Amino acid sequence: MIELISKLPIAPLDPAKLFGREAPLHVDLGCGDGSFLCELAPQLTEKNFLGIERLSRRVEKARRKSETIDNVRVLRAEISHAVRYLLPGNSVVTFYLLFPDPWPKRRHQRRRIFTRDFLDCIAAALQEGGFLRVTTDQLDYFRQIEGLGRAHPQFEIVAVDDVILPSTKFERRFCEKGAPIYRVTLRKVSPVK
Ligand SMILES: C[S@@+](CC[C@H](N)C(=O)[O-])C[C@H]1O[C@@H](n2cnc3c(N)ncnc32)[C@H](O)[C@@H]1O
């Protein structure tokens, strides 16, 4: 059984120890079966990629897929716990939040992961100038994310076209159905004093 890290005592990770080297850290929040990580990491071998996922079967699958890829690690953990407690401050260069659970029903929307508090924790874990890249197929969620990003003093919305990201499993599924996909990238900036 793969232990859920949020049930263990809180101790911040040491990324250099986890990967056996110091390298810019990219974190995929809700990495599912790891297909995105396993496509991107071999293209960017000079970076470390950490997947966070709470479902043990998906973690197992992601670990199997990434077995032969040196710069990928997968942890079974809750996203909010990992961002708040496990990742050291100013340690992450890029977060990916790709198709977070949408909770489309109005009465369920308070379960959505993306809140002001979540964004505060992301800001703390990100290095200055670091990115949070988000995709969703839900227009109202997208607007909520954009609004929270715009209102946050430590973020600006930016256009990023340097790296073409691989499609995730859910992205391929939505594309096949012809569903629209919304993307936004937030960059951590110094708050205006
Ligand atoms: C809609 S799927 C998207 C998976 C993947 N990012 C993709 O695009 O193919 C959302 C994933 O996030 C995971 N997840 C949702 N909430 C989570 C949480 N609070 N902590 C950890 N993982 C979570 C789910 O188990 C699922 O694997």
Short mmCIF file of N, CA, C and O and ligand atoms in Angstrom, two decimals, residues 28-33 35-36 52-55 58 77-80 97-103 113 135 168-171 174, ligand 1:
data_model
loop_
_atom_site.label_atom_id
_atom_site.label_comp_id
_atom_site.label_asym_id
_atom_site.label_seq_id
_atom_site.Cartn_x
_atom_site.Cartn_y
_atom_site.Cartn_z
N ASP A 28 3.70 18.71 -10.66
CA ASP A 28 2.41 18.48 -11.31
C ASP A 28 1.40 18.09 -10.23
O ASP A 28 1.49 17.00 -9.64
N LEU A 29 0.45 18.98 -9.97
CA LEU A 29 -0.54 18.78 -8.89
C LEU A 29 -1.74 18.01 -9.42
O LEU A 29 -2.46 18.52 -10.30
N GLY A 30 -1.95 16.80 -8.90
CA GLY A 30 -3.04 15.95 -9.43
C GLY A 30 -2.57 15.32 -10.73
O GLY A 30 -3.20 15.47 -11.78
N CYS A 31 -1.44 14.60 -10.64
CA CYS A 31 -0.75 14.13 -11.86
C CYS A 31 -1.42 12.92 -12.50
O CYS A 31 -1.00 12.49 -13.58
N GLY A 32 -2.46 12.39 -11.87
CA GLY A 32 -3.16 11.24 -12.46
C GLY A 32 -2.21 10.08 -12.69
O GLY A 32 -1.43 9.72 -11.81
N ASP A 33 -2.24 9.53 -13.92
CA ASP A 33 -1.39 8.35 -14.20
C ASP A 33 0.02 8.74 -14.60
O ASP A 33 0.81 7.89 -15.00
N SER A 35 1.10 10.53 -17.16
CA SER A 35 1.48 10.55 -18.57
C SER A 35 2.07 11.89 -18.99
O SER A 35 3.02 11.93 -19.78
N PHE A 36 1.55 12.99 -18.43
CA PHE A 36 2.10 14.31 -18.75
C PHE A 36 3.57 14.40 -18.30
O PHE A 36 4.45 14.77 -19.06
N ILE A 52 2.20 14.91 -7.74
CA ILE A 52 1.43 14.76 -6.50
C ILE A 52 0.07 14.21 -6.89
O ILE A 52 -0.61 14.77 -7.76
N GLU A 53 -0.33 13.11 -6.22
CA GLU A 53 -1.62 12.49 -6.57
C GLU A 53 -2.14 11.77 -5.32
O GLU A 53 -1.35 11.18 -4.59
N ARG A 54 -3.47 11.84 -5.11
CA ARG A 54 -3.97 11.21 -3.88
C ARG A 54 -4.47 9.78 -4.08
O ARG A 54 -4.57 9.04 -3.10
N LEU A 55 -4.78 9.40 -5.31
CA LEU A 55 -5.32 8.05 -5.51
C LEU A 55 -4.19 7.04 -5.70
O LEU A 55 -3.38 7.16 -6.63
N ARG A 58 -3.53 5.40 -9.10
CA ARG A 58 -2.91 6.30 -10.08
C ARG A 58 -1.44 6.54 -9.75
O ARG A 58 -0.60 6.64 -10.65
N ALA A 77 -0.11 12.16 -2.02
CA ALA A 77 -0.38 13.22 -1.04
C ALA A 77 -1.56 14.04 -1.52
O ALA A 77 -1.92 14.02 -2.70
N GLU A 78 -2.17 14.74 -0.57
CA GLU A 78 -3.21 15.72 -0.89
C GLU A 78 -2.51 16.96 -1.43
O GLU A 78 -1.51 17.41 -0.85
N ILE A 79 -3.09 17.54 -2.46
CA ILE A 79 -2.47 18.73 -3.06
C ILE A 79 -2.29 19.84 -2.02
O ILE A 79 -1.21 20.42 -1.88
N SER A 80 -3.35 20.13 -1.27
CA SER A 80 -3.27 21.29 -0.36
C SER A 80 -2.24 21.04 0.74
O SER A 80 -1.51 21.95 1.14
N LEU A 97 -1.26 22.71 -12.76
CA LEU A 97 -2.55 22.26 -12.23
C LEU A 97 -3.43 22.02 -13.45
O LEU A 97 -4.06 22.94 -13.97
N LEU A 98 -3.40 20.79 -13.93
CA LEU A 98 -3.98 20.49 -15.23
C LEU A 98 -5.26 19.69 -15.05
O LEU A 98 -5.24 18.56 -14.57
N PHE A 99 -6.35 20.33 -15.38
CA PHE A 99 -7.68 19.74 -15.22
C PHE A 99 -7.94 19.31 -13.77
O PHE A 99 -8.20 18.14 -13.48
N PRO A 100 -7.89 20.29 -12.87
CA PRO A 100 -8.28 19.99 -11.48
C PRO A 100 -9.73 19.54 -11.45
O PRO A 100 -10.52 19.95 -12.32
N ASP A 101 -10.08 18.70 -10.47
CA ASP A 101 -11.46 18.21 -10.40
C ASP A 101 -12.41 19.41 -10.49
O ASP A 101 -12.28 20.37 -9.72
N PRO A 102 -13.37 19.37 -11.42
CA PRO A 102 -14.14 20.58 -11.74
C PRO A 102 -15.28 20.90 -10.78
O PRO A 102 -15.68 22.05 -10.65
N TRP A 103 -15.85 19.89 -10.12
CA TRP A 103 -16.99 20.10 -9.24
C TRP A 103 -17.98 21.08 -9.86
O TRP A 103 -18.20 22.18 -9.34
N ILE A 113 -10.30 23.04 -5.60
CA ILE A 113 -9.00 23.23 -4.95
C ILE A 113 -8.50 24.67 -5.05
O ILE A 113 -7.78 25.16 -4.18
N THR A 135 -4.94 24.50 -16.55
CA THR A 135 -5.88 24.27 -17.66
C THR A 135 -7.15 23.65 -17.09
O THR A 135 -7.11 22.90 -16.11
N THR A 168 -2.31 16.26 -21.68
CA THR A 168 -2.52 15.31 -20.60
C THR A 168 -3.58 14.31 -21.07
O THR A 168 -4.25 14.50 -22.08
N LYS A 169 -3.77 13.26 -20.25
CA LYS A 169 -4.76 12.24 -20.58
C LYS A 169 -6.16 12.86 -20.68
O LYS A 169 -6.92 12.61 -21.60
N PHE A 170 -6.47 13.73 -19.70
CA PHE A 170 -7.80 14.36 -19.70
C PHE A 170 -7.94 15.34 -20.86
O PHE A 170 -9.01 15.45 -21.45
N GLU A 171 -6.85 16.00 -21.20
CA GLU A 171 -6.90 16.95 -22.32
C GLU A 171 -7.24 16.20 -23.61
O GLU A 171 -8.08 16.65 -24.39
N PHE A 174 -10.90 15.36 -23.63
CA PHE A 174 -11.76 16.51 -23.91
C PHE A 174 -11.64 16.93 -25.37
O PHE A 174 -12.64 17.30 -25.99
C1 LIG B 1 -9.39 15.41 -13.67
S1 LIG B 1 -8.00 14.51 -13.16
C2 LIG B 1 -6.68 15.20 -14.16
C3 LIG B 1 -5.44 14.34 -14.17
C4 LIG B 1 -4.28 14.89 -15.00
N1 LIG B 1 -3.80 16.15 -14.48
C5 LIG B 1 -4.69 15.04 -16.43
O1 LIG B 1 -4.90 16.18 -16.89
O2 LIG B 1 -4.80 14.00 -17.09
C6 LIG B 1 -7.66 15.21 -11.58
C7 LIG B 1 -6.61 14.43 -10.82
O3 LIG B 1 -6.30 15.13 -9.62
C8 LIG B 1 -6.36 14.22 -8.54
N2 LIG B 1 -6.77 15.01 -7.37
C9 LIG B 1 -7.91 15.71 -7.23
N3 LIG B 1 -7.95 16.34 -6.06
C10 LIG B 1 -6.78 16.05 -5.44
C11 LIG B 1 -6.22 16.40 -4.18
N4 LIG B 1 -6.88 17.19 -3.33
N5 LIG B 1 -5.00 15.91 -3.86
C12 LIG B 1 -4.33 15.11 -4.72
N6 LIG B 1 -4.80 14.73 -5.93
C13 LIG B 1 -6.02 15.19 -6.28
C14 LIG B 1 -7.39 13.20 -8.93
O4 LIG B 1 -7.26 12.00 -8.21
C15 LIG B 1 -7.10 13.06 -10.42
O5 LIG B 1 -6.09 12.11 -10.66
#
